[in-house]
Amino acid sequence: MIPRKAKAIVLFSGGMDSVLSVKLLQDQNCEILGLHFISPWDHEELSREFAAAFGKRFDIPVEVVIKGQDYVNILRRPRHGVGSGANPCIDCRIHMLKIAKSIMERESADFIATGEVVGQRPMSQKRQQMDFILRKTELEGRLLRPLSAGLLPPTDAERKGLIDRDRLESIQGRTRKRQLELAVSYGVTDIPAGGCGCLLTDGIYAAKVRDLFENKAEITPLDFRILALGRHFRPNPETKMMVGRDERENLLMETLLRPGTWMLRSLEIPGPSILIDGPENEENMQGAWRLLCAYTKLKTPEPPEFVELECLRPGKEIEILHYPFEITHNSRFNPWRITP
């Protein structure tokens, strides 16, 4: 008797390993629903466009899941530790797989598949950790890792003959030779090969995350979007100031204004916008204005005595202020600096 077509929920980041997992299952006529997670620091619109393009390219439907406040709470209090940055990889993997499990049950799918490779990632892809995650999510027999399947116990789909185990891979470790061979065979050599792409593993971003957790009681997903922009300074425990590094960041920061934040910018002299998360008082106003002066790109040997300044507040009209221009070096603010 010919076995029925298997149905799988496949988690994909868009990197090579998840792409190869999709292709290996498509080779076995598996029906696939792609599942793409958007992290709080991701640009949602661009991420949705990426997911849609991925689905079109590989001819699969794709569902997008936004990691919201529940995920932020996990980041703040991970149960299973963090890596070298602020990355709670085990907790994150458990969180995503539990969501995928509910979708698998909703769709009456046979199993979940991921692009994980035994021994590739030090925190969540060692065999002991992979087995631990399997138990915590109660997915024994229903979680298939196609790239390393030959090294792991057979899943229910393999035992039932829905998936041919001999046509899956037995890759392990950090070398990517076999993945590159598979990619060439499938004609998908333009897929990114290295790096997990998670900002939490980046040292600079992780420093911003730790500062956020230490100084702010109520944290939302939007806080993580703000962390991805600009140079960050903390003049006092209640206040953080973000200095835009280019025109794109200046414009993006303006879209992130919300209650409790405000912004200073000058249209007269070239330079950054300053997004302030904290009380609007004279001390912070003076500090933000001096930061703007320190990072201005004004080249004239005769700087203006006074500069017209715009103060933006969410839901309010722009207020025009006048402050004296002050020549100062940005090293003056090193004691405030969170990141370069």
Coordinates of C-alpha atoms in Angstrom, one line a residue:
M1 CA 0.0 0.0 0.0
I2 CA 1.3 3.4 -1.0
P3 CA 1.6 5.6 2.2
R4 CA -0.4 8.8 2.2
K5 CA 1.4 12.2 1.7
A6 CA 3.0 13.5 4.9
K7 CA 2.2 17.0 6.1
A8 CA 4.8 19.1 8.0
I9 CA 5.2 22.4 9.7
V10 CA 8.7 23.7 8.8
L11 CA 10.3 26.5 10.8
F12 CA 12.5 28.6 8.5
S13 CA 14.7 31.6 9.1
G14 CA 15.6 31.9 5.5
G15 CA 19.2 30.6 6.0
M16 CA 20.6 27.7 4.1
D17 CA 19.8 25.0 6.7
S18 CA 16.1 25.7 6.8
V19 CA 16.0 26.0 3.0
L20 CA 17.6 22.6 2.6
S21 CA 15.2 21.1 5.1
V22 CA 12.3 22.3 2.9
K23 CA 13.9 20.8 -0.2
L24 CA 14.7 17.5 1.4
L25 CA 11.0 17.1 2.4
Q26 CA 9.7 18.3 -0.9
D27 CA 11.8 15.6 -2.5
Q28 CA 9.6 13.1 -0.7
N29 CA 6.4 14.8 -1.8
C30 CA 5.7 16.2 1.6
E31 CA 3.0 18.9 2.0
I32 CA 4.6 21.8 3.8
L33 CA 3.4 24.9 5.7
G34 CA 6.3 27.2 6.4
L35 CA 6.4 29.0 9.7
H36 CA 8.5 32.2 10.0
F37 CA 8.9 34.1 13.3
I38 CA 9.4 37.8 13.5
S39 CA 11.5 39.0 16.5
P40 CA 10.8 42.3 18.3
W41 CA 13.8 44.0 16.7
D42 CA 12.9 43.0 13.2
H43 CA 11.3 45.3 10.7
E44 CA 7.8 43.7 10.5
E45 CA 6.9 44.9 7.0
L46 CA 10.2 43.8 5.5
S47 CA 10.1 40.5 7.4
R48 CA 6.6 39.8 6.0
E49 CA 7.8 40.6 2.5
F50 CA 10.7 38.3 3.0
A51 CA 8.5 35.4 4.2
A52 CA 6.1 35.9 1.2
A53 CA 9.0 35.9 -1.2
F54 CA 10.4 32.7 0.4
G55 CA 7.0 31.0 0.1
K56 CA 6.7 32.0 -3.6
R57 CA 10.2 30.9 -4.4
F58 CA 9.8 27.4 -2.9
D59 CA 6.1 27.0 -3.7
I60 CA 4.9 26.6 -0.1
P61 CA 2.3 28.6 2.0
V62 CA 3.9 30.6 4.8
E63 CA 2.5 31.6 8.1
V64 CA 4.1 34.5 10.0
V65 CA 4.2 34.6 13.8
I66 CA 5.2 37.8 15.7
K67 CA 7.1 37.2 18.9
G68 CA 5.2 39.6 21.2
Q69 CA 5.1 40.5 24.9
D70 CA 5.3 36.9 26.0
Y71 CA 8.6 36.5 24.2
V72 CA 9.9 39.8 25.8
N73 CA 9.1 38.3 29.2
I74 CA 11.2 35.2 28.3
L75 CA 14.1 37.4 27.3
R76 CA 14.0 39.2 30.6
R77 CA 13.8 36.0 32.7
P78 CA 15.1 33.0 30.8
R79 CA 15.0 29.8 32.7
H80 CA 17.9 28.1 30.9
G81 CA 20.6 30.7 30.8
V82 CA 22.0 32.9 28.0
G83 CA 24.9 32.6 25.6
S84 CA 27.8 34.9 25.1
G85 CA 25.5 37.8 24.3
A86 CA 21.9 38.2 25.6
N87 CA 20.7 35.1 23.7
P88 CA 18.5 32.6 25.6
C89 CA 18.7 30.1 22.8
I90 CA 17.2 27.1 24.7
D91 CA 14.2 29.2 26.0
C92 CA 13.7 30.7 22.6
R93 CA 13.7 27.4 20.8
I94 CA 11.2 26.0 23.3
H95 CA 9.0 29.0 22.8
M96 CA 8.9 28.7 19.1
L97 CA 8.4 25.0 19.1
K98 CA 5.5 25.2 21.4
I99 CA 3.8 27.7 19.1
A100 CA 4.7 25.4 16.1
K101 CA 3.1 22.5 18.0
S102 CA -0.2 24.3 18.4
I103 CA -0.2 25.1 14.7
M104 CA 0.7 21.4 13.9
E105 CA -2.3 20.3 15.9
R106 CA -4.5 22.9 14.3
E107 CA -3.5 21.9 10.8
S108 CA -3.5 18.1 11.6
A109 CA 0.1 17.9 10.4
D110 CA 2.2 14.9 11.1
F111 CA 5.3 16.6 12.4
I112 CA 7.4 19.7 12.8
A113 CA 10.7 20.1 10.9
T114 CA 13.6 22.4 11.6
G115 CA 17.0 23.2 10.0
E116 CA 18.9 22.3 13.1
V117 CA 22.2 20.4 12.8
V118 CA 23.7 18.4 15.6
G119 CA 26.7 20.2 17.1
Q120 CA 26.4 23.3 14.9
R121 CA 25.4 25.8 17.6
P122 CA 27.1 25.6 21.0
M123 CA 24.1 26.6 23.1
S124 CA 21.1 24.8 21.6
Q125 CA 22.3 22.3 19.1
K126 CA 24.5 19.9 21.1
R127 CA 22.8 16.5 21.3
Q128 CA 22.1 16.8 25.0
Q129 CA 20.4 20.2 24.6
M130 CA 18.4 19.0 21.6
D131 CA 17.1 16.1 23.6
F132 CA 16.2 18.4 26.5
I133 CA 14.3 20.7 24.2
L134 CA 12.4 17.7 22.7
R135 CA 11.3 16.7 26.2
K136 CA 10.3 20.2 27.3
T137 CA 8.1 20.6 24.3
E138 CA 6.7 17.1 24.5
L139 CA 7.4 16.6 20.8
E140 CA 9.0 13.2 21.1
G141 CA 8.4 11.4 17.7
R142 CA 7.0 14.6 16.1
L143 CA 10.1 16.8 15.6
L144 CA 12.2 16.0 12.6
R145 CA 15.6 17.5 11.9
P146 CA 16.1 16.4 8.2
L147 CA 19.8 17.5 8.1
S148 CA 20.8 15.3 11.0
A149 CA 18.0 12.7 11.0
G150 CA 20.4 9.8 10.6
L151 CA 22.1 10.7 13.9
L152 CA 18.8 10.9 15.9
P153 CA 16.1 8.4 16.8
P154 CA 13.4 7.8 14.1
T155 CA 10.3 10.0 14.3
D156 CA 6.8 8.6 14.0
A157 CA 6.6 9.7 10.4
E158 CA 9.7 7.7 9.6
R159 CA 8.4 4.6 11.4
K160 CA 5.1 4.8 9.6
G161 CA 6.8 5.1 6.2
L162 CA 5.6 8.6 5.5
I163 CA 9.2 9.8 5.3
D164 CA 12.1 7.7 4.0
R165 CA 14.8 8.0 6.6
D166 CA 17.5 6.8 4.1
R167 CA 16.9 9.9 2.0
L168 CA 17.6 12.3 4.8
E169 CA 21.0 13.5 6.0
S170 CA 23.4 12.7 8.9
I171 CA 25.3 16.0 9.1
Q172 CA 26.9 17.1 12.3
G173 CA 29.3 19.8 13.5
R174 CA 30.1 23.3 12.3
T175 CA 31.6 22.4 8.9
R176 CA 29.1 23.2 6.1
K177 CA 30.7 21.2 3.3
R178 CA 27.7 18.9 2.9
Q179 CA 25.2 21.7 3.1
L180 CA 27.0 23.5 0.3
E181 CA 27.0 20.4 -1.8
L182 CA 23.2 20.0 -1.3
A183 CA 22.7 23.7 -2.1
V184 CA 24.5 23.4 -5.4
S185 CA 22.5 20.3 -6.3
Y186 CA 19.2 22.2 -5.5
G187 CA 20.3 25.3 -7.3
V188 CA 19.9 27.5 -4.2
T189 CA 23.5 28.8 -3.9
D190 CA 22.4 32.4 -3.2
I191 CA 21.0 31.4 0.2
P192 CA 23.0 32.8 3.1
A193 CA 25.3 30.1 4.6
G194 CA 26.7 31.4 7.9
G195 CA 25.6 33.0 11.1
C196 CA 22.3 32.6 12.9
G197 CA 21.4 36.3 12.3
C198 CA 20.1 36.8 15.8
L199 CA 20.9 40.3 17.1
L200 CA 21.0 39.0 20.7
T201 CA 24.3 37.3 19.9
D202 CA 25.8 40.6 18.8
G203 CA 28.0 42.1 21.6
I204 CA 26.9 45.7 21.1
Y205 CA 23.2 44.9 20.9
A206 CA 23.5 42.6 23.9
A207 CA 25.0 45.4 25.9
K208 CA 22.0 47.6 25.1
V209 CA 19.7 44.8 26.2
R210 CA 21.4 44.3 29.5
D211 CA 21.2 48.1 30.1
L212 CA 17.5 48.0 29.3
F213 CA 16.8 45.2 31.8
E214 CA 18.8 46.9 34.5
N215 CA 17.1 50.3 34.2
K216 CA 13.6 49.9 33.0
A217 CA 10.7 48.2 34.8
E218 CA 8.1 48.0 32.0
I219 CA 9.6 46.7 28.7
T220 CA 7.7 46.1 25.5
P221 CA 8.6 44.8 22.0
L222 CA 9.0 48.3 20.8
D223 CA 11.9 48.8 23.2
F224 CA 13.9 46.2 21.2
R225 CA 13.2 48.0 17.9
I226 CA 14.7 51.2 19.5
L227 CA 17.8 49.2 20.6
A228 CA 18.6 48.4 17.0
L229 CA 19.1 52.1 16.2
G230 CA 21.7 54.7 17.0
R231 CA 24.4 55.3 19.6
H232 CA 23.0 54.8 23.1
F233 CA 23.7 57.0 26.2
R234 CA 22.4 56.9 29.7
P235 CA 22.9 60.2 31.5
N236 CA 20.9 59.0 34.6
P237 CA 19.0 55.8 35.5
E238 CA 15.6 57.3 34.4
T239 CA 16.8 58.5 31.0
K240 CA 18.3 57.0 27.8
M241 CA 19.3 59.1 24.8
M242 CA 19.7 57.6 21.3
V243 CA 21.8 59.5 18.7
G244 CA 21.0 58.8 15.1
R245 CA 24.0 57.7 13.0
D246 CA 22.6 58.6 9.6
E247 CA 19.5 60.0 7.9
R248 CA 17.8 56.6 7.7
E249 CA 18.1 56.2 11.5
N250 CA 16.9 59.7 12.1
L251 CA 13.8 59.0 10.1
L252 CA 13.2 55.6 11.8
M253 CA 13.6 57.0 15.3
E254 CA 10.9 59.6 14.5
T255 CA 8.4 56.7 13.7
L256 CA 9.2 55.1 17.1
L257 CA 8.0 58.1 19.2
R258 CA 5.6 57.0 21.9
P259 CA 4.3 58.3 25.3
G260 CA 7.3 58.8 27.5
T261 CA 9.6 59.7 24.7
W262 CA 10.5 62.9 22.8
M263 CA 12.9 64.0 20.2
L264 CA 15.2 66.9 19.4
R265 CA 16.5 67.8 15.9
S266 CA 17.9 70.8 14.1
L267 CA 17.1 71.6 10.5
E268 CA 19.7 74.4 10.4
I269 CA 22.8 72.3 11.0
P270 CA 23.6 68.8 9.6
G271 CA 23.6 66.2 12.3
P272 CA 21.7 63.6 14.2
S273 CA 18.3 63.5 15.8
I274 CA 18.2 62.7 19.5
L275 CA 15.5 60.4 20.8
I276 CA 15.0 60.7 24.5
D277 CA 13.3 58.0 26.6
G278 CA 12.9 59.7 30.0
P279 CA 11.6 62.8 31.7
E280 CA 11.3 66.0 29.8
N281 CA 13.1 68.4 32.1
E282 CA 15.8 71.1 31.7
E283 CA 18.6 68.7 32.7
N284 CA 17.7 66.2 30.0
M285 CA 17.0 69.0 27.5
Q286 CA 20.5 70.5 28.0
G287 CA 22.1 67.0 27.8
A288 CA 20.3 66.1 24.6
W289 CA 21.2 69.4 23.0
R290 CA 24.9 69.1 23.9
L291 CA 24.9 65.6 22.4
L292 CA 23.5 67.0 19.2
C293 CA 26.2 69.6 19.1
A294 CA 28.9 67.0 19.8
Y295 CA 27.8 64.8 16.9
T296 CA 26.9 67.5 14.4
K297 CA 28.7 67.5 11.0
L298 CA 28.9 71.3 10.9
K299 CA 32.1 72.2 9.0
T300 CA 32.0 76.0 9.0
P301 CA 34.8 77.7 10.9
E302 CA 32.2 80.2 12.2
P303 CA 29.4 78.2 13.9
P304 CA 26.2 80.0 14.6
E305 CA 25.7 81.6 18.0
F306 CA 22.1 80.2 18.3
V307 CA 20.4 77.3 16.5
E308 CA 16.7 76.8 15.9
L309 CA 15.7 73.5 17.4
E310 CA 12.6 71.4 16.9
C311 CA 11.2 69.4 19.8
L312 CA 8.8 66.5 18.8
R313 CA 6.4 64.9 21.2
P314 CA 3.9 62.1 20.3
G315 CA 0.5 63.5 19.4
K316 CA 1.6 67.1 19.8
E317 CA 2.6 70.0 17.6
I318 CA 6.3 70.6 17.0
E319 CA 7.7 73.2 19.4
I320 CA 10.5 75.5 18.2
L321 CA 13.3 76.2 20.7
H322 CA 16.5 78.3 20.4
Y323 CA 19.7 77.1 22.1
P324 CA 23.2 78.5 21.9
F325 CA 25.5 76.3 19.8
E326 CA 28.3 74.8 21.8
I327 CA 31.4 73.4 20.3
T328 CA 32.3 70.1 22.2
H329 CA 33.8 66.8 21.5
N330 CA 31.8 63.6 21.7
S331 CA 34.4 62.0 24.1
R332 CA 32.9 64.3 26.8
F333 CA 29.9 61.9 26.9
N334 CA 31.9 58.7 27.3
P335 CA 30.7 58.3 30.9
W336 CA 27.1 58.2 29.5
R337 CA 27.9 55.8 26.7
I338 CA 26.3 52.3 26.6
T339 CA 27.7 51.3 23.2
P340 CA 30.0 52.7 20.5

